[in-house]
Amino acid sequence: SAALKSATRLQKDPTSLKLYYSKGDPTSPLALLKNPDLYKVLQAMAEDKSAEPFYKGEFAKKFASVVEQNKGILSYQDLASYKSIESAPLKFSWNDFEVFTAPLTSGGITILQTLGILKEMQLNNLPEKDRLFARIEALRFAWRDRLNLLGDPDHAKVPQSKLLSSVYQKGCGEQILDAVKNNKCMPPSRPTTTQNGTINLSAIDALGNMAALTLTHGGYFGSQVSIEGLGITLGHGMSRFDIEPGRANSIAAGKRPLNNMAPTVVQHKFKTIAALGGRGGRRIPNAVFEVVYQMIAEKKSLEQALEAPRIHTEGNLEVYLEKGLNEQNLARLNTAGLKAKTGISAVISAVGRADENAPAVVSMR
């Protein structure tokens, strides 16, 4: 489906046309894509046992040349000076569970902030008819903070400690309880643009070691411009920045844009029971939150948590509910001032097991 949605622009780029369409229609289920140029790049890194051949030398020169030809600003020096960053995960505890997730500039903080708000407001003590509305308002609150306050903490003042503090989250919960009591939703966040893309791989081995790896190219096939001789299609991560100057996520040299990737690991009583992540642009943090919430707050198994219908909001008035959440929920939300409708969630890929003696669970939904 990604190739189909990107076909028009891919076919306008000569290298992309040659790479993806030289052997017929890549949207066919039986299509076989061969990319010998990419093999050469990967083989060179394997032989060198490092990424140096990619970031320096002839590969990098070709890369920078194509970016320049397409009026981009990434230079050879930018590639040569690139360094990966190893960061400690964010951590959250609730009901004998511990959640570890990717730190800024990824989407994990929004997941933990929402979980913290629900924990502080003791969601399960609310009447059942009010819990969905309260859960949505917690997500809307976290998204409002996400879009207004978050960015690269190395280049902007980001109140991460405040957003993850129990004092702040308790205050958020009090505002949400007032909204629920008065049946009136909180003010919306500022308008945003839709984002798509990303892929997640979750894996478990025979010893029970688990990992979740999320990669993003931006939207479908990124910029849809490919590099002759490298077999690589350029991404468009710059679109993740805020176009307004002076904000936490505004464009700046050396700055990482806010992204939605949220690979997450869940432990129960210090034993790892699940690793998960998602694909689906801005729907990813919410979908991961929904699965984790079902596991640690509702005490559901991983399979049950994956099957539970999900909600999606980005802090504005639009709210999307998967099928399985009945029409009465839509009516209640709409009377509170939201614009609720049936919609889709991100796709979650997850692995896990209930304990070391249980069979591994590998699932995607």
XYZ file of C-alpha atoms in Angstrom:
365
model
C 0.000 0.000 0.000
C 2.925 2.345 0.703
C 4.283 1.843 -2.832
C 0.834 2.467 -4.265
C 0.340 5.704 -2.324
C 3.822 6.909 -3.319
C 3.749 5.754 -6.941
C 3.276 9.148 -8.603
C 6.274 10.791 -6.958
C 8.497 7.704 -7.002
C 8.074 7.412 -10.769
C 9.093 11.048 -11.240
C 12.517 10.370 -9.735
C 14.711 8.493 -12.292
C 16.649 6.520 -9.663
C 13.505 5.551 -7.730
C 11.823 4.560 -10.974
C 14.769 2.301 -11.844
C 14.999 0.861 -8.323
C 11.328 0.106 -7.690
C 9.744 -0.237 -11.140
C 12.393 -1.797 -13.400
C 10.977 -5.297 -12.795
C 7.299 -4.430 -13.055
C 4.710 -3.233 -10.572
C 6.070 -3.196 -6.970
C 2.529 -2.957 -5.560
C 1.812 -6.533 -6.644
C 1.736 -9.044 -3.738
C 4.088 -11.273 -5.755
C 6.591 -8.527 -6.582
C 10.238 -9.342 -5.810
C 12.490 -6.378 -5.157
C 16.220 -6.802 -5.685
C 18.574 -4.073 -4.500
C 22.211 -5.053 -5.212
C 23.489 -1.511 -4.598
C 22.164 -1.534 -1.041
C 23.770 -4.953 -0.577
C 27.140 -3.407 -1.429
C 26.673 -0.714 1.214
C 25.665 -3.213 3.883
C 28.486 -5.584 2.916
C 31.059 -2.793 3.214
C 29.863 -1.967 6.738
C 29.842 -5.657 7.705
C 33.410 -6.123 6.517
C 34.528 -2.977 8.340
C 32.513 -3.969 11.428
C 31.341 -0.371 11.700
C 29.187 2.271 10.043
C 32.252 4.265 8.987
C 31.999 3.289 5.279
C 28.513 4.783 5.164
C 29.240 8.064 6.915
C 32.643 8.715 5.346
C 34.200 8.135 1.951
C 32.557 7.564 -1.428
C 29.153 6.479 -0.091
C 28.811 9.685 1.916
C 29.973 11.815 -1.029
C 27.278 10.298 -3.265
C 24.715 10.778 -0.509
C 25.582 14.451 0.003
C 25.715 15.095 -3.742
C 22.168 13.852 -4.322
C 20.867 15.888 -1.372
C 22.547 18.990 -2.822
C 21.120 18.305 -6.297
C 17.665 18.242 -4.744
C 18.277 21.535 -2.917
C 18.739 19.929 0.485
C 21.186 21.227 3.094
C 22.735 17.989 4.432
C 26.472 18.048 3.634
C 29.310 15.531 3.544
C 30.674 17.128 6.715
C 27.332 16.591 8.439
C 27.535 12.880 7.641
C 31.206 12.556 8.616
C 30.651 14.236 11.995
C 27.500 12.268 12.896
C 27.564 10.361 16.184
C 24.886 8.087 17.582
C 23.657 8.865 21.091
C 23.196 6.224 23.768
C 20.518 7.323 26.229
C 18.991 5.837 29.350
C 15.310 4.872 28.936
C 12.493 6.613 30.760
C 10.975 4.522 33.552
C 7.534 4.335 35.161
C 6.169 2.077 37.930
C 2.561 1.079 38.680
C 0.954 -2.035 40.234
C 4.199 -4.065 40.422
C 4.862 -3.257 36.752
C 7.734 -1.229 35.383
C 7.639 0.379 31.953
C 10.825 1.352 30.098
C 10.487 3.466 26.969
C 12.471 5.644 24.576
C 13.430 9.115 25.876
C 13.192 12.401 24.019
C 13.064 13.136 21.221
C 10.983 9.978 20.848
C 7.352 9.550 21.888
C 7.837 7.629 25.136
C 7.413 10.617 27.460
C 3.833 11.105 26.255
C 3.037 7.477 27.118
C 4.447 7.788 30.630
C 2.847 11.173 31.287
C -0.572 9.790 30.373
C -0.076 6.687 32.526
C 1.041 8.894 35.410
C -2.022 11.119 35.167
C -4.333 8.086 35.260
C -2.418 6.606 38.184
C -2.642 9.825 40.210
C -6.351 10.324 39.508
C -7.093 6.654 40.389
C -9.039 6.093 37.198
C -10.492 2.745 38.243
C -12.292 4.417 41.158
C -14.428 6.385 38.694
C -17.804 5.042 37.567
C -17.288 2.860 34.509
C -19.315 5.242 32.338
C -16.759 8.021 32.986
C -13.500 6.103 32.519
C -13.230 6.316 28.733
C -13.849 10.081 28.765
C -11.219 10.508 31.504
C -8.714 8.364 29.604
C -9.191 10.460 26.477
C -8.778 13.695 28.421
C -5.531 12.379 29.941
C -4.209 11.683 26.436
C -5.387 15.100 25.232
C -3.605 16.752 28.170
C -0.353 14.910 27.429
C -0.588 15.743 23.722
C -1.184 19.410 24.449
C 2.030 19.428 26.485
C 3.804 17.389 23.801
C 3.056 19.807 20.986
C 3.673 22.950 23.031
C 6.603 22.052 25.264
C 8.634 19.146 23.866
C 11.704 19.152 21.644
C 15.391 18.241 21.737
C 16.443 18.777 25.384
C 20.011 19.533 24.241
C 18.774 22.580 22.331
C 15.664 23.749 24.165
C 14.357 24.107 27.707
C 12.084 21.095 28.045
C 10.294 20.608 31.405
C 10.626 16.832 31.292
C 11.011 16.374 35.058
C 7.936 18.481 35.698
C 5.785 16.607 33.182
C 6.743 13.274 34.741
C 6.371 14.431 38.360
C 3.534 13.093 40.498
C 2.706 16.635 41.671
C 2.119 17.885 38.124
C 0.284 14.741 37.074
C -1.994 14.966 40.104
C -2.859 18.535 39.106
C -3.635 17.357 35.566
C -5.870 14.665 37.011
C -7.809 17.192 39.088
C -8.542 19.255 35.977
C -9.672 16.120 34.144
C -11.976 15.101 37.008
C -13.590 18.548 36.808
C -14.068 18.094 33.060
C -15.663 14.692 33.616
C -17.892 16.010 36.419
C -19.101 18.913 34.284
C -19.235 16.788 31.107
C -17.221 19.422 29.264
C -13.928 18.634 27.522
C -10.792 20.673 28.153
C -9.580 23.273 25.602
C -7.953 21.845 22.456
C -4.295 22.026 21.513
C -3.252 24.091 18.521
C -3.865 22.664 15.011
C -1.385 20.048 13.793
C -0.470 18.296 10.572
C -1.002 14.584 10.026
C 2.055 12.319 10.094
C 2.357 8.764 8.777
C 5.075 6.177 8.342
C 7.466 4.147 10.545
C 7.983 0.423 11.139
C 8.569 -1.571 14.324
C 10.240 -4.946 14.857
C 9.811 -6.817 18.146
C 11.703 -10.039 18.863
C 12.143 -12.661 21.574
C 14.756 -15.431 21.787
C 14.698 -18.878 23.395
C 16.075 -17.453 26.655
C 13.310 -14.868 26.905
C 15.451 -11.865 25.948
C 13.260 -9.287 24.206
C 13.820 -6.206 22.100
C 11.713 -3.628 20.286
C 13.265 -1.664 17.424
C 11.426 1.214 15.756
C 12.706 2.804 12.529
C 11.228 5.702 10.613
C 11.661 7.045 7.122
C 9.088 9.742 7.638
C 6.039 9.148 5.472
C 5.734 6.543 2.738
C 9.212 6.177 1.139
C 10.340 9.412 2.821
C 11.187 12.117 0.293
C 10.740 9.554 -2.505
C 14.144 10.470 -3.952
C 16.735 7.676 -4.283
C 20.533 7.675 -4.583
C 22.069 6.096 -7.664
C 24.634 3.435 -6.727
C 23.542 3.178 -3.074
C 20.026 1.775 -3.407
C 18.876 4.151 -0.665
C 15.747 6.300 -0.687
C 16.075 9.533 1.286
C 13.847 10.223 4.262
C 12.230 13.512 5.197
C 12.799 13.864 8.922
C 12.855 17.661 8.641
C 9.058 17.534 8.389
C 9.001 16.497 12.068
C 10.131 19.973 13.134
C 7.743 22.763 14.103
C 7.746 25.337 11.294
C 7.125 28.191 13.739
C 10.353 29.764 15.110
C 11.064 30.131 18.802
C 9.385 26.905 19.909
C 10.886 23.848 21.632
C 10.711 21.822 18.413
C 11.647 24.591 15.972
C 14.359 23.954 13.368
C 17.971 24.539 14.474
C 21.420 23.288 13.463
C 22.391 20.009 15.101
C 18.937 19.580 16.582
C 16.913 16.353 16.580
C 13.220 16.698 15.650
C 10.439 15.392 17.854
C 9.323 11.989 16.582
C 6.645 9.434 17.397
C 8.745 6.290 17.782
C 8.107 4.572 21.105
C 9.778 1.155 21.506
C 8.775 -0.019 24.975
C 9.579 -2.867 27.377
C 7.299 -3.966 30.231
C 8.443 -5.800 33.351
C 6.341 -7.413 36.094
C 8.050 -7.926 39.439
C 11.389 -7.279 37.710
C 10.850 -9.913 35.009
C 10.504 -8.789 31.410
C 7.113 -9.839 30.055
C 6.705 -7.802 26.854
C 8.465 -5.692 24.229
C 6.401 -3.665 21.786
C 6.302 -0.732 19.406
C 4.177 0.552 16.555
C 3.866 1.984 13.074
C 1.427 4.693 12.117
C 2.922 8.160 12.612
C 1.308 10.153 15.402
C -0.960 7.256 16.259
C 2.049 5.324 17.649
C 2.397 6.812 21.176
C -1.333 6.451 21.824
C -1.487 2.864 20.578
C 1.513 1.806 22.670
C -0.035 3.593 25.663
C -3.322 1.761 25.131
C -1.694 -1.680 25.128
C 0.543 -0.916 28.121
C -2.378 0.622 30.040
C -4.494 -2.494 29.501
C -1.645 -4.645 30.831
C -0.598 -2.705 33.914
C -3.840 -0.998 34.988
C -6.485 -3.450 33.803
C -4.254 -6.497 34.497
C -4.889 -8.023 31.056
C -2.592 -10.459 29.298
C -0.569 -9.213 26.337
C -2.964 -10.950 23.930
C -6.000 -9.381 25.620
C -4.340 -5.959 25.722
C -3.580 -6.112 22.003
C -7.160 -7.048 21.166
C -8.745 -4.292 23.267
C -10.197 -1.459 21.114
C -8.070 1.702 21.136
C -8.582 5.441 21.044
C -6.616 8.168 19.296
C -6.369 11.904 19.837
C -3.668 14.537 19.329
C -4.993 17.000 21.861
C -7.479 18.717 19.560
C -11.214 18.071 19.569
C -11.059 15.155 17.116
C -11.159 11.752 18.794
C -11.115 8.406 16.985
C -12.441 5.195 18.514
C -11.812 1.772 17.060
C -14.775 -0.460 16.358
C -15.694 -2.269 19.546
C -16.270 0.917 21.532
C -20.038 1.300 21.205
C -22.141 4.155 19.867
C -23.060 5.270 23.386
C -19.412 6.217 23.930
C -19.425 8.361 20.783
C -22.611 10.103 21.913
C -21.232 10.810 25.390
C -18.015 12.284 24.023
C -19.837 14.456 21.524
C -22.117 15.907 24.197
C -18.950 16.889 26.101
C -17.740 18.974 23.138
C -15.479 16.482 21.401
C -15.798 15.397 17.770
C -15.786 11.646 18.211
C -15.957 9.201 15.330
C -14.896 5.693 14.409
C -11.275 5.490 13.230
C -8.104 3.437 13.203
C -5.128 3.032 15.520
C -1.461 2.360 14.853
C -0.352 -1.217 14.182
C 1.420 -2.676 17.213
C 3.946 -5.506 16.938
C 4.695 -7.178 20.261
C 6.420 -10.154 21.815
C 6.179 -11.480 25.331
C 5.397 -14.245 27.765
C 3.553 -14.415 31.062
C 6.522 -16.099 32.790
C 9.671 -18.039 31.939
C 7.704 -21.267 31.584
C 5.020 -19.854 29.290
C 5.274 -20.096 25.489
C 6.361 -16.955 23.667
C 3.685 -14.644 22.296
C 4.422 -12.970 18.964
C 1.593 -10.803 17.706
C 0.714 -7.817 15.559
C -2.443 -5.677 15.576
